[in-house]
């Protein structure tokens, strides 16, 4: 029973990254490119597990969450306040972008299932999320989200399995990386929707009094289960031909499997949106508390106005988008890509923290395998993010898309510019 409660507790991480963003990005990838981008989800799941374990381990070993640990790194530097504001701005921006997609996606699922007004459902979802955040502790929220995630996972996986996909094609797509023309934004989106930067602060903030063994068991099951759900969503998306939309996917599933499949999909989409609509504001508030709160003051307590203003601001962003009748799919995909571009920035801070001798102690410093794994994640995400920024910059200036070789070498140079000072920083922290 203890292990089950632990897994349910860590399912809050799954609830945070399996939102409408994952539904949209994964299903769109399947609709446009078949099984070809499954490898991006395999990589993303690995990256999520590596980074989430490290961020939670910081709390268990040092007693400080990731936000507090980053603050500790810069407390005596002139740039300290600037860095903290930069980190907070990046996380809150990511949370707000994500929240817009969460509300829009959750409402889309509820509309498909009930036919009610989208604006009315937006207000109901926003009010319910706000009530749970106002009255519930992080532990209560985590366990409620664990139940919602179980419902969501069953709905999506049953639908995917019922389609009878080719096991050979799934294996090929999972382990042979390819990037078909026009897929780069979706690839960075798949990474950004799985390895969500604010989740690193959320996981660290709720780690509490767990042992490292409990952490690793709970977070491994939660993240791998989330990765499997994401892959199931991509498989579901392969059933759509033509332009992707939630309605088109629901109709396709009804035609192929019966009306029950569309009902399962709408339930899963609503559950994904509702669960993430709670965890995104929660993560923003936990991050702000870690960066600016102090152990000898209640100014950033869960009941304080500062803490509540942060999650309320993020929640209201989503509600405003929800009642404005914005088309959800473009907003959601852009939000996931934005998180993918922000990820290396947060991951670099995490690498320096877990290699800090003064914070982690000699016996708990990051090992060689963990450092190599984290470095691979940072290098790949910088490469993907740089590739998209180069292409977006060229398009914004009215230039033709650069040749792939040019984009590759520019991304390599950017990686080197970032990697060299980061390595020196890490070595200095390790003593």
Coordinates of C-alpha atoms in Angstrom, one line a residue:
X1 CA 0.0 0.0 0.0
X2 CA 2.9 2.4 0.8
X3 CA 4.4 1.9 -2.6
X4 CA 1.1 2.5 -4.3
X5 CA 0.6 5.7 -2.4
X6 CA 4.1 6.7 -3.3
X7 CA 3.4 6.1 -7.0
X8 CA 0.2 8.0 -6.8
X9 CA 2.0 10.9 -5.2
X10 CA 4.6 11.1 -8.0
X11 CA 1.9 10.8 -10.6
X12 CA 1.5 14.6 -10.1
X13 CA 4.5 14.8 -12.5
X14 CA 2.7 12.7 -15.1
X15 CA -0.4 14.8 -14.6
X16 CA 1.7 17.9 -15.2
X17 CA 3.3 16.8 -18.5
X18 CA 0.4 14.7 -19.9
X19 CA -1.8 17.7 -20.7
X20 CA -3.6 18.8 -23.9
X21 CA -0.1 19.9 -25.1
X22 CA 1.0 16.2 -25.1
X23 CA -2.3 15.1 -26.6
X24 CA -2.1 17.7 -29.4
X25 CA 1.6 17.5 -30.2
X26 CA 1.8 13.7 -30.0
X27 CA -1.4 13.1 -31.9
X28 CA -0.4 15.7 -34.5
X29 CA 2.9 14.0 -35.0
X30 CA 1.2 10.7 -35.6
X31 CA -1.3 12.3 -38.0
X32 CA 1.4 14.0 -40.1
X33 CA 4.4 11.6 -39.9
X34 CA 3.0 8.2 -38.7
X35 CA 5.3 6.5 -36.3
X36 CA 8.5 8.3 -37.5
X37 CA 8.7 10.7 -34.5
X38 CA 8.3 8.0 -31.7
X39 CA 12.0 8.2 -31.1
X40 CA 11.6 11.8 -29.8
X41 CA 9.2 10.5 -27.1
X42 CA 11.6 7.7 -26.2
X43 CA 14.4 10.3 -25.8
X44 CA 12.0 12.7 -23.9
X45 CA 11.0 10.0 -21.4
X46 CA 14.6 9.2 -20.7
X47 CA 15.5 12.9 -20.4
X48 CA 12.5 13.5 -18.1
X49 CA 13.5 10.6 -15.8
X50 CA 17.1 11.8 -15.5
X51 CA 16.3 15.4 -14.8
X52 CA 13.3 14.8 -12.5
X53 CA 15.3 12.3 -10.4
X54 CA 18.2 14.8 -10.1
X55 CA 15.9 17.8 -9.1
X56 CA 14.1 15.7 -6.4
X57 CA 17.4 14.3 -5.1
X58 CA 18.6 17.8 -4.5
X59 CA 15.8 18.3 -2.0
X60 CA 16.2 15.0 -0.3
X61 CA 20.0 15.3 0.2
X62 CA 20.3 19.0 0.9
X63 CA 16.9 19.9 2.4
X64 CA 16.7 22.7 -0.1
X65 CA 14.4 22.6 -3.2
X66 CA 15.7 23.5 -6.6
X67 CA 14.7 27.1 -6.4
X68 CA 16.4 27.5 -3.0
X69 CA 19.5 25.8 -4.3
X70 CA 19.8 28.1 -7.3
X71 CA 19.3 31.1 -4.9
X72 CA 22.2 29.7 -2.8
X73 CA 24.5 29.6 -5.8
X74 CA 24.1 33.3 -6.4
X75 CA 23.4 34.8 -3.0
X76 CA 26.8 36.6 -2.8
X77 CA 27.0 37.6 -6.5
X78 CA 26.0 41.0 -7.9
X79 CA 24.1 39.2 -10.6
X80 CA 22.1 37.2 -8.0
X81 CA 18.8 39.0 -8.2
X82 CA 19.0 39.3 -12.0
X83 CA 19.5 35.5 -12.3
X84 CA 16.6 34.7 -9.9
X85 CA 14.3 37.0 -11.8
X86 CA 15.4 35.5 -15.1
X87 CA 14.7 32.0 -13.9
X88 CA 11.4 33.0 -12.4
X89 CA 10.4 34.8 -15.5
X90 CA 11.2 31.8 -17.7
X91 CA 9.3 29.4 -15.5
X92 CA 6.2 31.7 -15.1
X93 CA 6.2 32.4 -18.8
X94 CA 6.4 28.7 -19.6
X95 CA 3.6 28.0 -17.0
X96 CA 1.4 30.7 -18.4
X97 CA 1.9 29.5 -22.0
X98 CA 1.2 25.9 -20.9
X99 CA -1.8 26.9 -18.9
X100 CA -3.4 28.5 -21.9
X101 CA -3.1 25.1 -23.7
X102 CA -4.3 23.3 -20.6
X103 CA -7.6 25.2 -20.3
X104 CA -8.2 25.2 -24.1
X105 CA -7.5 21.5 -24.4
X106 CA -9.5 20.5 -21.3
X107 CA -12.5 22.6 -22.5
X108 CA -12.2 21.0 -26.0
X109 CA -12.4 17.6 -24.4
X110 CA -15.4 18.6 -22.3
X111 CA -17.2 20.2 -25.3
X112 CA -16.7 17.0 -27.3
X113 CA -18.2 14.9 -24.5
X114 CA -21.0 17.1 -23.4
X115 CA -21.8 19.7 -26.2
X116 CA -22.0 22.5 -23.6
X117 CA -20.8 26.0 -24.2
X118 CA -17.0 26.3 -24.2
X119 CA -17.0 29.6 -22.3
X120 CA -19.2 28.1 -19.5
X121 CA -17.0 25.0 -19.3
X122 CA -13.9 27.3 -19.1
X123 CA -15.3 29.1 -16.1
X124 CA -16.3 25.8 -14.4
X125 CA -12.8 24.3 -15.0
X126 CA -11.1 27.5 -13.8
X127 CA -13.3 27.7 -10.7
X128 CA -12.8 24.0 -9.8
X129 CA -9.0 24.3 -10.3
X130 CA -8.8 27.5 -8.2
X131 CA -10.8 26.0 -5.4
X132 CA -8.6 23.0 -5.2
X133 CA -5.5 25.1 -5.2
X134 CA -6.9 27.5 -2.6
X135 CA -8.0 24.9 -0.1
X136 CA -5.8 21.9 -0.9
X137 CA -2.2 21.2 0.2
X138 CA 0.4 20.0 -2.3
X139 CA 0.0 16.4 -1.0
X140 CA -3.8 16.4 -1.5
X141 CA -3.4 17.9 -4.9
X142 CA -0.8 15.3 -5.9
X143 CA -3.0 12.4 -4.8
X144 CA -6.1 13.8 -6.5
X145 CA -4.1 14.2 -9.7
X146 CA -2.8 10.6 -9.4
X147 CA -6.4 9.3 -9.7
X148 CA -7.1 11.6 -12.7
X149 CA -4.0 10.4 -14.4
X150 CA -5.0 6.8 -14.0
X151 CA -8.4 7.6 -15.7
X152 CA -6.6 9.5 -18.5
X153 CA -4.0 6.8 -19.1
X154 CA -6.6 4.0 -19.3
X155 CA -8.7 6.1 -21.7
X156 CA -5.8 6.8 -24.1
X157 CA -4.1 3.4 -24.0
X158 CA -7.3 1.4 -24.5
X159 CA -8.0 3.5 -27.6
X160 CA -4.5 3.1 -28.9
X161 CA -4.4 -0.7 -28.4
X162 CA -7.8 -1.1 -30.1
X163 CA -6.4 0.4 -33.3
X164 CA -4.2 -2.6 -33.7
X165 CA -1.0 -0.7 -34.7
X166 CA 2.0 -2.5 -36.3
X167 CA 4.5 -3.6 -33.6
X168 CA 7.3 -3.6 -36.2
X169 CA 6.6 0.0 -37.2
X170 CA 6.4 1.1 -33.6
X171 CA 9.9 -0.4 -32.8
X172 CA 11.3 1.2 -36.0
X173 CA 9.9 4.6 -35.1
X174 CA 11.1 4.3 -31.5
X175 CA 14.7 3.5 -32.1
X176 CA 15.7 4.9 -35.5
X177 CA 15.8 8.7 -35.3
X178 CA 14.5 10.5 -38.4
X179 CA 13.4 14.1 -39.0
X180 CA 11.1 14.3 -42.0
X181 CA 10.8 17.7 -43.7
X182 CA 8.6 20.0 -41.7
X183 CA 8.9 18.0 -38.4
X184 CA 11.4 20.1 -36.5
X185 CA 8.8 22.2 -34.6
X186 CA 6.9 19.0 -33.6
X187 CA 10.1 17.3 -32.4
X188 CA 11.1 20.2 -30.1
X189 CA 7.4 20.3 -29.1
X190 CA 7.5 16.6 -28.1
X191 CA 10.6 17.2 -26.0
X192 CA 9.1 20.4 -24.4
X193 CA 5.8 18.7 -23.6
X194 CA 7.4 15.8 -21.8
X195 CA 10.4 17.4 -20.1
X196 CA 8.6 20.4 -18.8
X197 CA 11.0 22.9 -17.3
X198 CA 8.6 23.9 -14.5
X199 CA 8.1 20.2 -13.6
X200 CA 11.7 20.2 -12.3
X201 CA 10.8 22.8 -9.7
X202 CA 7.5 21.1 -8.9
X203 CA 9.1 17.7 -8.4
X204 CA 11.8 19.2 -6.2
X205 CA 9.3 21.2 -4.2
X206 CA 7.2 18.2 -3.3
X207 CA 10.0 15.7 -2.6
X208 CA 9.8 16.3 1.1
X209 CA 10.9 13.6 3.5
X210 CA 11.1 10.7 1.1
X211 CA 14.2 8.5 0.9
X212 CA 16.1 8.4 -2.4
X213 CA 15.0 4.8 -2.9
X214 CA 11.3 5.8 -2.6
X215 CA 11.9 8.7 -4.9
X216 CA 13.5 6.5 -7.6
X217 CA 10.7 3.9 -7.5
X218 CA 7.9 6.4 -7.5
X219 CA 9.3 8.7 -10.1
X220 CA 10.4 5.9 -12.4
X221 CA 7.0 4.4 -12.6
X222 CA 5.2 7.7 -13.0
X223 CA 7.5 9.0 -15.7
X224 CA 7.7 5.7 -17.7
X225 CA 3.9 5.4 -17.5
X226 CA 3.6 9.0 -18.8
X227 CA 5.9 8.2 -21.6
X228 CA 3.9 5.1 -22.6
X229 CA 0.7 7.2 -22.6
X230 CA 2.4 9.8 -24.8
X231 CA 3.4 7.1 -27.3
X232 CA -0.1 5.7 -27.2
X233 CA -1.4 9.2 -28.1
X234 CA 1.0 9.3 -31.1
X235 CA -0.4 5.9 -32.2
X236 CA -3.9 7.2 -31.9
X237 CA -3.0 10.2 -34.1
X238 CA -1.9 7.9 -36.9
X239 CA -5.6 7.1 -37.5
X240 CA -6.3 10.6 -38.7
X241 CA -5.9 11.5 -42.4
X242 CA -6.0 15.1 -43.5
X243 CA -5.9 18.2 -41.3
X244 CA -5.6 17.3 -37.6
X245 CA -8.2 18.6 -35.1
X246 CA -9.7 17.2 -31.9
X247 CA -13.1 16.8 -33.7
X248 CA -11.5 15.1 -36.7
X249 CA -9.7 12.7 -34.4
X250 CA -12.9 11.9 -32.4
X251 CA -14.8 11.3 -35.6
X252 CA -12.1 9.0 -37.0
X253 CA -12.1 7.0 -33.8
X254 CA -15.9 6.7 -33.9
X255 CA -15.8 5.5 -37.5
X256 CA -13.0 2.9 -36.8
X257 CA -13.9 1.7 -33.4
X258 CA -17.4 2.8 -32.5
X259 CA -18.8 5.8 -30.5
X260 CA -17.2 4.5 -27.3
X261 CA -13.7 5.4 -28.6
X262 CA -14.6 9.0 -29.1
X263 CA -16.1 9.1 -25.6
X264 CA -12.9 7.7 -24.2
X265 CA -10.8 10.2 -26.1
X266 CA -12.9 13.2 -24.9
X267 CA -12.7 11.9 -21.3
X268 CA -8.9 11.6 -21.6
X269 CA -8.5 15.0 -23.2
X270 CA -10.6 16.6 -20.4
X271 CA -8.7 14.8 -17.7
X272 CA -5.4 15.8 -19.3
X273 CA -6.4 19.5 -19.4
X274 CA -7.9 19.6 -15.9
X275 CA -5.0 17.9 -14.2
X276 CA -2.4 20.1 -15.9
X277 CA -4.6 23.2 -15.3
X278 CA -3.9 22.6 -11.6
X279 CA -0.3 21.5 -11.7
X280 CA 1.0 24.4 -13.9
X281 CA -0.1 27.2 -11.5
X282 CA 1.1 25.1 -8.5
X283 CA 4.5 24.7 -10.1
X284 CA 4.8 28.4 -10.7
X285 CA 4.0 29.2 -7.1
X286 CA 6.4 26.6 -5.8
X287 CA 9.2 28.0 -8.0
X288 CA 8.6 31.5 -6.8
X289 CA 8.5 30.3 -3.2
X290 CA 11.8 28.5 -3.6
X291 CA 13.5 31.4 -5.3
X292 CA 12.3 34.2 -3.0
X293 CA 11.0 32.6 0.2
X294 CA 13.1 32.0 3.4
X295 CA 13.0 29.4 6.1
X296 CA 12.6 32.0 8.9
X297 CA 9.5 33.8 7.3
X298 CA 6.0 32.9 6.3
X299 CA 5.9 35.4 3.5
X300 CA 5.8 32.6 0.9
X301 CA 3.7 30.1 2.9
X302 CA 1.1 28.2 0.9
X303 CA -1.6 30.4 2.5
X304 CA 0.2 33.7 1.9
X305 CA -1.0 36.2 -0.6
X306 CA 2.3 36.2 -2.5
X307 CA 2.1 32.4 -3.1
X308 CA -1.6 32.6 -4.1
X309 CA -1.1 35.6 -6.4
X310 CA 1.5 33.6 -8.5
X311 CA -0.8 30.6 -9.1
X312 CA -3.8 32.8 -9.6
X313 CA -2.0 34.9 -12.3
X314 CA -1.1 31.7 -14.2
X315 CA -4.6 30.3 -13.8
X316 CA -6.2 33.5 -15.0
X317 CA -4.0 33.5 -18.1
X318 CA -5.5 30.1 -19.1
X319 CA -9.1 31.3 -18.3
X320 CA -8.7 34.4 -20.5
X321 CA -7.5 32.3 -23.4
X322 CA -10.3 29.8 -22.8
X323 CA -13.1 32.4 -23.0
X324 CA -11.6 34.3 -25.9
X325 CA -12.4 31.5 -28.4
X326 CA -8.8 31.2 -29.6
X327 CA -8.1 28.1 -31.7
X328 CA -6.5 25.7 -29.3
X329 CA -4.2 23.6 -31.5
X330 CA -1.7 26.4 -32.8
X331 CA -1.5 27.9 -29.3
X332 CA -0.8 24.5 -27.7
X333 CA 1.9 23.5 -30.2
X334 CA 3.7 26.8 -29.8
X335 CA 3.6 26.6 -26.0
X336 CA 5.2 23.1 -26.1
X337 CA 7.9 24.4 -28.4
X338 CA 8.6 27.3 -26.1
X339 CA 9.0 25.0 -23.2
X340 CA 11.4 22.9 -25.2
X341 CA 13.5 26.0 -26.0
X342 CA 13.5 27.0 -22.3
X343 CA 14.5 23.5 -21.1
X344 CA 18.3 23.7 -21.6
X345 CA 18.4 27.0 -19.7
X346 CA 16.9 25.3 -16.6
X347 CA 18.8 22.0 -17.0
X348 CA 22.1 23.8 -17.0
X349 CA 21.3 25.3 -13.6
X350 CA 20.3 21.9 -12.4
X351 CA 23.6 20.4 -13.5
X352 CA 25.6 22.9 -11.5
X353 CA 23.4 22.4 -8.4
X354 CA 23.8 18.6 -8.3
X355 CA 27.6 19.0 -8.8
X356 CA 27.9 21.5 -5.9
X357 CA 30.2 19.9 -3.3
X358 CA 29.0 22.3 -0.6
X359 CA 25.3 21.6 -1.2
X360 CA 25.3 17.9 -2.0
X361 CA 28.3 16.6 0.0
X362 CA 31.0 14.4 -1.5
X363 CA 29.0 11.1 -1.2
X364 CA 26.0 12.5 -3.0
X365 CA 27.6 14.5 -5.9
X366 CA 26.4 13.6 -9.3
X367 CA 28.1 10.5 -10.7
X368 CA 29.8 10.1 -14.1
X369 CA 26.9 8.3 -15.7
X370 CA 24.3 10.8 -14.4
X371 CA 26.5 13.7 -15.6
X372 CA 26.9 12.2 -19.0
X373 CA 23.1 11.5 -19.2
X374 CA 22.3 15.1 -18.2
X375 CA 24.9 16.5 -20.7
X376 CA 23.4 14.5 -23.5
X377 CA 19.9 15.9 -22.7
X378 CA 21.3 19.5 -22.6
X379 CA 23.2 19.1 -25.9
X380 CA 20.3 17.5 -27.8
X381 CA 17.7 20.1 -26.5
X382 CA 20.1 23.0 -27.3
X383 CA 20.5 21.6 -30.8
X384 CA 16.8 21.2 -31.4
X385 CA 16.0 24.6 -29.9
X386 CA 18.7 26.4 -31.9
X387 CA 17.6 24.7 -35.1
X388 CA 14.1 26.0 -34.6
X389 CA 15.2 29.5 -33.6
X390 CA 17.5 29.8 -36.7
X391 CA 14.6 28.8 -39.0
X392 CA 12.2 31.1 -37.2
X393 CA 14.7 34.0 -37.4
X394 CA 15.2 33.4 -41.1
X395 CA 11.5 33.4 -41.8
X396 CA 10.9 36.5 -39.7
X397 CA 13.5 38.4 -41.8
X398 CA 12.0 37.2 -45.0
X399 CA 15.1 35.0 -45.8
X400 CA 14.9 31.5 -47.3
X401 CA 15.4 28.6 -44.9
X402 CA 19.2 28.0 -44.4
X403 CA 20.7 24.8 -45.8
X404 CA 20.6 21.8 -43.3
X405 CA 24.4 21.8 -43.1
X406 CA 24.5 25.5 -42.2
X407 CA 21.8 25.0 -39.5
X408 CA 23.7 22.0 -38.1
X409 CA 27.1 23.9 -37.8
X410 CA 25.5 27.0 -36.3
X411 CA 23.8 24.7 -33.7
X412 CA 27.1 23.1 -33.0
X413 CA 28.8 26.4 -32.4
X414 CA 26.0 27.5 -30.1
X415 CA 26.4 24.3 -28.1
X416 CA 30.2 24.9 -27.7
X417 CA 29.6 28.5 -26.6
X418 CA 27.3 27.2 -23.9
X419 CA 29.2 24.0 -23.0
X420 CA 32.6 25.4 -22.3
X421 CA 31.7 27.8 -19.5
X422 CA 29.2 25.2 -18.1
X423 CA 31.9 22.6 -17.8
X424 CA 34.2 25.0 -16.1
X425 CA 31.4 26.0 -13.8
X426 CA 30.7 22.4 -12.9
X427 CA 34.4 21.6 -12.3
X428 CA 34.6 24.6 -10.0
X429 CA 31.6 23.5 -8.0
X430 CA 32.9 20.0 -7.6
X431 CA 36.0 21.4 -5.9

